[in-house]
Amino acid sequence: MSEQQELKIENLHVRVEDQEILKGIDLTVEPGKVHAIMGPNGGGKSTLAYTLMGHPGYEVTEGRILLDGTDITEMAPDERAKAGLFLAFQYPHSIPGVTMANFLRTAVNATRPEPVSPRDFRKTMREQMALLKMKDEFAGRYVNEGFSGGEKKRAEILQMAMLQPKYAVLDETDSGLDIDALRIVADGVNALLGPEMGVLVITHYQRLLNYIKPDYVHVLVGGRIVANGGPELALELERSGYEKFEPPSAA
Ligand SMILES: Nc1ncnc2c1ncn2[C@@H]1O[C@H](COP(=O)(O)OP(=O)(O)OP(=O)(O)O)[C@@H](O)[C@H]1O
Ligand SMILES: [Mg+2]
């Protein structure tokens, strides 16, 4: 019972194709808290998200990731999902031939010991879709196939709502959303927030954070966290940009 309830990233170094991208990240996400990671293009935000989820192209060369005390650094992505981790992608893939309903049911069943009854599943799915203002027909459409940018993001949040992860990583969930869709997606996330779930929101812009209120803000530049603060840090970045955090150029 002594295990820590937290997603803990310790001194994480990650290499992609012979290049060190993350250079020692320390970050702890507690259940019930929202952490935002902000930073300029190419800073390593998506690299962190993919590494957390166990993408094979991202090699951890130093450090580790602990989920409620269990070292998941070497775990396969499906085992991480089972352990309660979820990633909403910056660029969701389409899966031709697989309907949303089938995809979601398979994903839900993969994370629980007993399969959910088809009836309960449909009921929950319809409720969650209504919450996200998704038309029923989406259940029968192939995953992300021909979805607009905003529809893809909603599909990601629907997946999160169905899986009820303990820790969710949302990578640029705001990109491609118009202002109404942004609010719907944020409402969807907020509806899931509670003492049970910890969230890591990755975003360039402060705008999303008007809707999903972070408890903590971290700035990721050049593979390192260069500043930590509260919501006021996001506002400051909106005004001043990332320039003062950029490493001095080699030139
Ligand atoms: N598969 C890859 N192959 C080569 N380089 C990569 C790969 N993935 C990431 N990188 C490099 O790692 C650096 C960080 O990329 P990453 O996608 O993590 O940045 P980001 O902070 O998410 O940027 P953005 O805000 O544009 O989404 C970039 O220089 C990128 O080119
Ligand atoms: Mg990115």
mmCIF file of C-alpha atoms and ligand atoms in Angstrom:
data_model
loop_
_atom_site.group_PDB
_atom_site.id
_atom_site.type_symbol
_atom_site.label_atom_id
_atom_site.label_comp_id
_atom_site.label_asym_id
_atom_site.label_seq_id
_atom_site.Cartn_x
_atom_site.Cartn_y
_atom_site.Cartn_z
ATOM 1 C CA MET A 1 0.000 0.000 0.000
ATOM 2 C CA SER A 2 3.004 2.235 0.144
ATOM 3 C CA GLU A 3 3.107 2.801 -3.591
ATOM 4 C CA GLN A 4 2.927 6.374 -4.790
ATOM 5 C CA GLN A 5 -0.158 7.331 -6.771
ATOM 6 C CA GLU A 6 1.491 9.391 -9.485
ATOM 7 C CA LEU A 7 2.903 9.345 -12.965
ATOM 8 C CA LYS A 8 6.539 10.093 -12.382
ATOM 9 C CA ILE A 9 9.072 10.963 -15.053
ATOM 10 C CA GLU A 10 12.631 10.844 -13.763
ATOM 11 C CA ASN A 11 15.652 12.278 -15.566
ATOM 12 C CA LEU A 12 14.273 11.121 -18.909
ATOM 13 C CA HIS A 13 16.681 11.156 -21.818
ATOM 14 C CA VAL A 14 15.314 10.080 -25.190
ATOM 15 C CA ARG A 15 17.028 9.497 -28.493
ATOM 16 C CA VAL A 16 15.378 9.455 -31.891
ATOM 17 C CA GLU A 17 17.450 8.247 -34.827
ATOM 18 C CA ASP A 18 20.812 8.908 -33.164
ATOM 19 C CA GLN A 19 19.829 12.340 -31.941
ATOM 20 C CA GLU A 20 19.204 13.120 -28.297
ATOM 21 C CA ILE A 21 15.872 14.975 -28.185
ATOM 22 C CA LEU A 22 14.922 14.875 -24.503
ATOM 23 C CA LYS A 23 17.799 15.809 -22.223
ATOM 24 C CA GLY A 24 16.692 14.984 -18.710
ATOM 25 C CA ILE A 25 13.013 15.593 -18.030
ATOM 26 C CA ASP A 26 11.679 15.466 -14.465
ATOM 27 C CA LEU A 27 7.929 15.738 -14.050
ATOM 28 C CA THR A 28 5.308 14.258 -11.737
ATOM 29 C CA VAL A 29 1.589 14.198 -12.517
ATOM 30 C CA GLU A 30 -0.725 13.440 -9.610
ATOM 31 C CA PRO A 31 -4.293 12.113 -9.897
ATOM 32 C CA GLY A 32 -6.745 15.015 -9.810
ATOM 33 C CA LYS A 33 -4.235 17.512 -11.221
ATOM 34 C CA VAL A 34 -3.875 19.115 -14.624
ATOM 35 C CA HIS A 35 -0.337 19.820 -15.802
ATOM 36 C CA ALA A 36 0.225 21.802 -18.981
ATOM 37 C CA ILE A 37 3.378 21.547 -21.073
ATOM 38 C CA MET A 38 3.998 24.478 -23.358
ATOM 39 C CA GLY A 39 6.885 25.150 -25.675
ATOM 40 C CA PRO A 40 7.971 26.159 -29.156
ATOM 41 C CA ASN A 41 7.931 23.908 -32.236
ATOM 42 C CA GLY A 42 10.497 21.155 -32.072
ATOM 43 C CA GLY A 43 11.049 21.470 -28.326
ATOM 44 C CA GLY A 44 10.282 17.799 -27.724
ATOM 45 C CA LYS A 45 6.673 17.862 -26.516
ATOM 46 C CA SER A 46 5.398 15.160 -28.871
ATOM 47 C CA THR A 47 8.578 13.169 -28.273
ATOM 48 C CA LEU A 48 7.715 13.137 -24.576
ATOM 49 C CA ALA A 49 4.133 12.059 -25.354
ATOM 50 C CA TYR A 50 5.239 9.236 -27.670
ATOM 51 C CA THR A 51 7.869 8.082 -25.204
ATOM 52 C CA LEU A 52 5.310 7.964 -22.398
ATOM 53 C CA MET A 53 3.133 5.752 -24.572
ATOM 54 C CA GLY A 54 6.021 3.462 -25.554
ATOM 55 C CA HIS A 55 6.443 4.242 -29.249
ATOM 56 C CA PRO A 56 9.233 1.917 -30.471
ATOM 57 C CA GLY A 57 11.034 4.688 -32.397
ATOM 58 C CA TYR A 58 11.848 6.569 -29.194
ATOM 59 C CA GLU A 59 14.727 5.135 -27.210
ATOM 60 C CA VAL A 60 15.056 5.908 -23.528
ATOM 61 C CA THR A 61 18.799 6.145 -22.921
ATOM 62 C CA GLU A 62 18.622 7.323 -19.311
ATOM 63 C CA GLY A 63 16.025 7.797 -16.598
ATOM 64 C CA ARG A 64 12.677 6.072 -16.113
ATOM 65 C CA ILE A 65 8.896 6.403 -16.039
ATOM 66 C CA LEU A 66 6.946 5.187 -13.010
ATOM 67 C CA LEU A 67 3.189 4.693 -12.963
ATOM 68 C CA ASP A 68 1.903 4.373 -9.413
ATOM 69 C CA GLY A 69 5.271 3.026 -8.392
ATOM 70 C CA THR A 70 5.612 0.539 -11.255
ATOM 71 C CA ASP A 71 8.450 1.079 -13.693
ATOM 72 C CA ILE A 72 6.812 1.161 -17.137
ATOM 73 C CA THR A 73 9.859 2.405 -19.066
ATOM 74 C CA GLU A 74 10.235 -0.887 -20.949
ATOM 75 C CA MET A 75 6.561 -1.851 -21.141
ATOM 76 C CA ALA A 76 4.761 -2.354 -24.467
ATOM 77 C CA PRO A 77 2.134 0.272 -25.358
ATOM 78 C CA ASP A 78 -0.822 -2.058 -24.698
ATOM 79 C CA GLU A 79 0.501 -2.888 -21.235
ATOM 80 C CA ARG A 80 0.789 0.831 -20.483
ATOM 81 C CA ALA A 81 -2.802 1.309 -21.602
ATOM 82 C CA LYS A 82 -3.830 -1.519 -19.289
ATOM 83 C CA ALA A 83 -1.926 0.149 -16.474
ATOM 84 C CA GLY A 84 -4.079 3.251 -17.013
ATOM 85 C CA LEU A 85 -2.170 5.512 -19.395
ATOM 86 C CA PHE A 86 -3.797 7.173 -22.397
ATOM 87 C CA LEU A 87 -2.429 9.336 -25.187
ATOM 88 C CA ALA A 88 -4.512 11.508 -27.492
ATOM 89 C CA PHE A 89 -2.402 12.053 -30.581
ATOM 90 C CA GLN A 90 -1.435 15.319 -32.209
ATOM 91 C CA TYR A 91 -2.033 13.635 -35.570
ATOM 92 C CA PRO A 92 -4.537 10.796 -35.122
ATOM 93 C CA HIS A 93 -4.294 7.973 -37.692
ATOM 94 C CA SER A 94 -7.196 6.593 -39.629
ATOM 95 C CA ILE A 95 -7.989 2.885 -39.571
ATOM 96 C CA PRO A 96 -9.878 2.015 -42.766
ATOM 97 C CA GLY A 97 -12.263 -0.944 -42.384
ATOM 98 C CA VAL A 98 -12.581 -0.630 -38.587
ATOM 99 C CA THR A 99 -15.646 1.183 -37.281
ATOM 100 C CA MET A 100 -15.423 3.560 -34.343
ATOM 101 C CA ALA A 101 -17.758 1.299 -32.341
ATOM 102 C CA ASN A 102 -15.649 -1.816 -32.932
ATOM 103 C CA PHE A 103 -12.429 0.027 -32.295
ATOM 104 C CA LEU A 104 -13.668 1.492 -29.032
ATOM 105 C CA ARG A 105 -15.116 -1.799 -27.816
ATOM 106 C CA THR A 106 -11.859 -3.609 -28.541
ATOM 107 C CA ALA A 107 -9.885 -0.879 -26.782
ATOM 108 C CA VAL A 108 -12.173 -0.901 -23.744
ATOM 109 C CA ASN A 109 -12.124 -4.697 -23.467
ATOM 110 C CA ALA A 110 -8.342 -4.774 -23.762
ATOM 111 C CA THR A 111 -8.025 -2.731 -20.571
ATOM 112 C CA ARG A 112 -10.381 -4.727 -18.355
ATOM 113 C CA PRO A 113 -10.456 -8.310 -17.072
ATOM 114 C CA GLU A 114 -14.060 -9.055 -18.223
ATOM 115 C CA PRO A 115 -15.446 -7.870 -21.566
ATOM 116 C CA VAL A 116 -18.133 -5.208 -21.294
ATOM 117 C CA SER A 117 -21.609 -6.341 -22.426
ATOM 118 C CA PRO A 118 -22.467 -5.054 -25.923
ATOM 119 C CA ARG A 119 -25.538 -3.364 -24.505
ATOM 120 C CA ASP A 120 -23.718 -1.491 -21.728
ATOM 121 C CA PHE A 121 -21.015 -0.569 -24.171
ATOM 122 C CA ARG A 122 -23.446 0.957 -26.687
ATOM 123 C CA LYS A 123 -25.262 2.858 -23.956
ATOM 124 C CA THR A 124 -22.078 4.397 -22.568
ATOM 125 C CA MET A 125 -20.780 5.168 -26.037
ATOM 126 C CA ARG A 126 -23.984 6.950 -27.045
ATOM 127 C CA GLU A 127 -23.957 8.987 -23.821
ATOM 128 C CA GLN A 128 -20.364 10.033 -24.307
ATOM 129 C CA MET A 129 -20.951 10.858 -27.971
ATOM 130 C CA ALA A 130 -23.891 13.040 -27.028
ATOM 131 C CA LEU A 131 -21.701 14.838 -24.522
ATOM 132 C CA LEU A 132 -19.157 15.538 -27.247
ATOM 133 C CA LYS A 133 -21.948 16.510 -29.658
ATOM 134 C CA MET A 134 -20.968 13.757 -32.091
ATOM 135 C CA LYS A 135 -23.690 12.445 -34.373
ATOM 136 C CA ASP A 136 -24.680 8.793 -33.867
ATOM 137 C CA GLU A 137 -23.532 7.938 -37.397
ATOM 138 C CA PHE A 138 -19.925 8.318 -36.247
ATOM 139 C CA ALA A 139 -20.186 5.002 -34.402
ATOM 140 C CA GLY A 140 -20.545 3.244 -37.742
ATOM 141 C CA ARG A 141 -17.855 5.159 -39.587
ATOM 142 C CA TYR A 142 -14.300 3.932 -40.023
ATOM 143 C CA VAL A 143 -11.893 5.339 -37.440
ATOM 144 C CA ASN A 144 -10.812 8.849 -38.502
ATOM 145 C CA GLU A 145 -11.419 8.011 -42.182
ATOM 146 C CA GLY A 146 -12.460 11.259 -43.813
ATOM 147 C CA PHE A 147 -12.968 12.927 -40.418
ATOM 148 C CA SER A 148 -12.325 16.654 -40.325
ATOM 149 C CA GLY A 149 -9.548 17.877 -38.025
ATOM 150 C CA GLY A 150 -12.053 18.753 -35.329
ATOM 151 C CA GLU A 151 -13.893 15.443 -35.666
ATOM 152 C CA LYS A 152 -10.621 13.559 -35.214
ATOM 153 C CA LYS A 153 -9.942 15.418 -31.987
ATOM 154 C CA ARG A 154 -13.417 14.651 -30.704
ATOM 155 C CA ALA A 155 -12.882 10.997 -31.610
ATOM 156 C CA GLU A 156 -9.721 11.046 -29.462
ATOM 157 C CA ILE A 157 -11.597 12.503 -26.510
ATOM 158 C CA LEU A 158 -14.384 9.946 -27.022
ATOM 159 C CA GLN A 159 -11.770 7.227 -26.787
ATOM 160 C CA MET A 160 -10.483 8.761 -23.573
ATOM 161 C CA ALA A 161 -14.014 9.004 -22.171
ATOM 162 C CA MET A 162 -14.623 5.328 -22.911
ATOM 163 C CA LEU A 163 -11.304 4.144 -21.478
ATOM 164 C CA GLN A 164 -11.387 6.306 -18.339
ATOM 165 C CA PRO A 165 -7.615 6.273 -17.971
ATOM 166 C CA LYS A 166 -5.876 7.155 -14.744
ATOM 167 C CA TYR A 167 -3.406 9.399 -16.562
ATOM 168 C CA ALA A 168 -4.181 11.071 -19.870
ATOM 169 C CA VAL A 169 -1.705 12.812 -22.140
ATOM 170 C CA LEU A 170 -3.332 15.171 -24.628
ATOM 171 C CA ASP A 171 -0.953 16.281 -27.373
ATOM 172 C CA GLU A 172 -2.071 19.520 -29.072
ATOM 173 C CA THR A 173 -5.708 18.628 -28.655
ATOM 174 C CA ASP A 174 -6.560 22.195 -29.590
ATOM 175 C CA SER A 175 -4.925 22.270 -33.007
ATOM 176 C CA GLY A 176 -7.403 22.141 -35.856
ATOM 177 C CA LEU A 177 -10.357 23.024 -33.668
ATOM 178 C CA ASP A 178 -12.627 25.966 -34.281
ATOM 179 C CA ILE A 179 -13.708 27.889 -31.229
ATOM 180 C CA ASP A 180 -16.961 25.941 -30.707
ATOM 181 C CA ALA A 181 -15.258 22.592 -31.116
ATOM 182 C CA LEU A 182 -12.524 23.724 -28.732
ATOM 183 C CA ARG A 183 -15.124 24.366 -26.090
ATOM 184 C CA ILE A 184 -16.859 21.033 -26.706
ATOM 185 C CA VAL A 185 -13.600 19.121 -26.467
ATOM 186 C CA ALA A 186 -12.564 21.047 -23.363
ATOM 187 C CA ASP A 187 -15.982 20.386 -21.804
ATOM 188 C CA GLY A 188 -15.519 16.713 -22.627
ATOM 189 C CA VAL A 189 -12.144 16.693 -20.872
ATOM 190 C CA ASN A 190 -13.445 18.717 -17.943
ATOM 191 C CA ALA A 191 -16.353 16.309 -17.496
ATOM 192 C CA LEU A 192 -13.800 13.533 -17.003
ATOM 193 C CA LEU A 193 -11.619 15.484 -14.623
ATOM 194 C CA GLY A 194 -11.868 14.528 -11.016
ATOM 195 C CA PRO A 195 -9.813 13.268 -8.122
ATOM 196 C CA GLU A 196 -9.137 10.014 -10.000
ATOM 197 C CA MET A 197 -7.514 11.285 -13.176
ATOM 198 C CA GLY A 198 -4.276 13.134 -13.812
ATOM 199 C CA VAL A 199 -3.894 15.026 -17.083
ATOM 200 C CA LEU A 200 -0.902 16.243 -19.040
ATOM 201 C CA VAL A 201 -2.039 18.792 -21.629
ATOM 202 C CA ILE A 202 0.442 19.689 -24.336
ATOM 203 C CA THR A 203 -0.186 22.917 -26.178
ATOM 204 C CA HIS A 204 1.488 25.821 -27.951
ATOM 205 C CA TYR A 205 -1.095 28.339 -27.038
ATOM 206 C CA GLN A 206 -2.565 29.650 -23.873
ATOM 207 C CA ARG A 207 -6.032 29.614 -25.433
ATOM 208 C CA LEU A 208 -6.825 25.981 -24.605
ATOM 209 C CA LEU A 209 -5.879 26.660 -21.006
ATOM 210 C CA ASN A 210 -8.748 29.134 -20.725
ATOM 211 C CA TYR A 211 -10.999 26.109 -21.031
ATOM 212 C CA ILE A 212 -8.964 23.366 -19.389
ATOM 213 C CA LYS A 213 -7.526 25.040 -16.301
ATOM 214 C CA PRO A 214 -4.062 23.796 -15.417
ATOM 215 C CA ASP A 215 -2.816 23.517 -11.853
ATOM 216 C CA TYR A 216 0.775 23.626 -13.090
ATOM 217 C CA VAL A 217 2.503 24.883 -16.221
ATOM 218 C CA HIS A 218 5.868 23.658 -17.473
ATOM 219 C CA VAL A 219 7.887 25.086 -20.329
ATOM 220 C CA LEU A 220 9.731 22.601 -22.548
ATOM 221 C CA VAL A 221 12.466 24.074 -24.739
ATOM 222 C CA GLY A 222 15.325 22.226 -26.416
ATOM 223 C CA GLY A 223 14.506 18.950 -24.681
ATOM 224 C CA ARG A 224 14.553 20.422 -21.183
ATOM 225 C CA ILE A 225 11.990 21.856 -18.816
ATOM 226 C CA VAL A 226 13.227 25.402 -18.417
ATOM 227 C CA ALA A 227 10.488 26.885 -16.249
ATOM 228 C CA ASN A 228 7.746 25.716 -13.894
ATOM 229 C CA GLY A 229 4.833 27.704 -12.533
ATOM 230 C CA GLY A 230 1.098 28.060 -12.209
ATOM 231 C CA PRO A 231 -1.501 29.272 -14.720
ATOM 232 C CA GLU A 232 0.059 32.751 -14.662
ATOM 233 C CA LEU A 233 3.127 31.355 -16.437
ATOM 234 C CA ALA A 234 0.963 30.453 -19.449
ATOM 235 C CA LEU A 235 -0.378 33.999 -19.574
ATOM 236 C CA GLU A 236 3.121 35.418 -19.373
ATOM 237 C CA LEU A 237 4.240 33.188 -22.267
ATOM 238 C CA GLU A 238 1.317 34.379 -24.353
ATOM 239 C CA ARG A 239 2.675 37.900 -23.974
ATOM 240 C CA SER A 240 6.406 37.349 -24.124
ATOM 241 C CA GLY A 241 6.799 34.249 -26.282
ATOM 242 C CA TYR A 242 9.461 31.601 -25.753
ATOM 243 C CA GLU A 243 12.416 33.672 -26.865
ATOM 244 C CA LYS A 244 13.862 34.313 -23.448
ATOM 245 C CA PHE A 245 14.002 30.568 -22.846
ATOM 246 C CA GLU A 246 15.698 29.720 -26.132
ATOM 247 C CA PRO A 247 19.297 28.573 -25.786
ATOM 248 C CA PRO A 248 21.786 31.114 -27.135
ATOM 249 C CA SER A 249 22.364 30.350 -30.792
ATOM 250 C CA ALA A 250 25.680 28.767 -31.723
ATOM 251 C CA ALA A 251 26.300 31.323 -34.445
HETATM 252 N N1 LIG B 1 10.952 10.307 -35.835
HETATM 253 C C1 LIG B 1 11.800 11.338 -35.834
HETATM 254 N N2 LIG B 1 12.859 11.378 -36.668
HETATM 255 C C2 LIG B 1 13.729 12.420 -36.656
HETATM 256 N N3 LIG B 1 13.617 13.481 -35.847
HETATM 257 C C3 LIG B 1 12.598 13.486 -35.012
HETATM 258 C C4 LIG B 1 11.628 12.446 -34.946
HETATM 259 N N4 LIG B 1 10.729 12.733 -34.003
HETATM 260 C C5 LIG B 1 11.106 13.923 -33.502
HETATM 261 N N5 LIG B 1 12.215 14.379 -34.102
HETATM 262 C C6 LIG B 1 12.881 15.655 -33.844
HETATM 263 O O1 LIG B 1 12.812 15.923 -32.470
HETATM 264 C C7 LIG B 1 12.600 17.290 -32.215
HETATM 265 C C8 LIG B 1 11.384 17.452 -31.307
HETATM 266 O O2 LIG B 1 10.227 17.095 -32.025
HETATM 267 P P1 LIG B 1 8.791 17.039 -31.333
HETATM 268 O O3 LIG B 1 7.824 16.550 -32.359
HETATM 269 O O4 LIG B 1 8.885 16.277 -30.078
HETATM 270 O O5 LIG B 1 8.539 18.579 -31.026
HETATM 271 P P2 LIG B 1 7.228 19.310 -30.491
HETATM 272 O O6 LIG B 1 7.651 20.072 -29.289
HETATM 273 O O7 LIG B 1 6.119 18.347 -30.357
HETATM 274 O O8 LIG B 1 6.934 20.319 -31.682
HETATM 275 P P3 LIG B 1 5.521 20.880 -32.240
HETATM 276 O O9 LIG B 1 5.156 21.978 -31.312
HETATM 277 O O10 LIG B 1 5.859 21.394 -33.598
HETATM 278 O O11 LIG B 1 4.511 19.776 -32.256
HETATM 279 C C9 LIG B 1 12.439 17.938 -33.578
HETATM 280 O O12 LIG B 1 13.646 18.550 -33.922
HETATM 281 C C10 LIG B 1 12.127 16.786 -34.489
HETATM 282 O O13 LIG B 1 12.576 17.012 -35.801
HETATM 283 MG MG MG B 2 4.264 18.124 -31.229
#
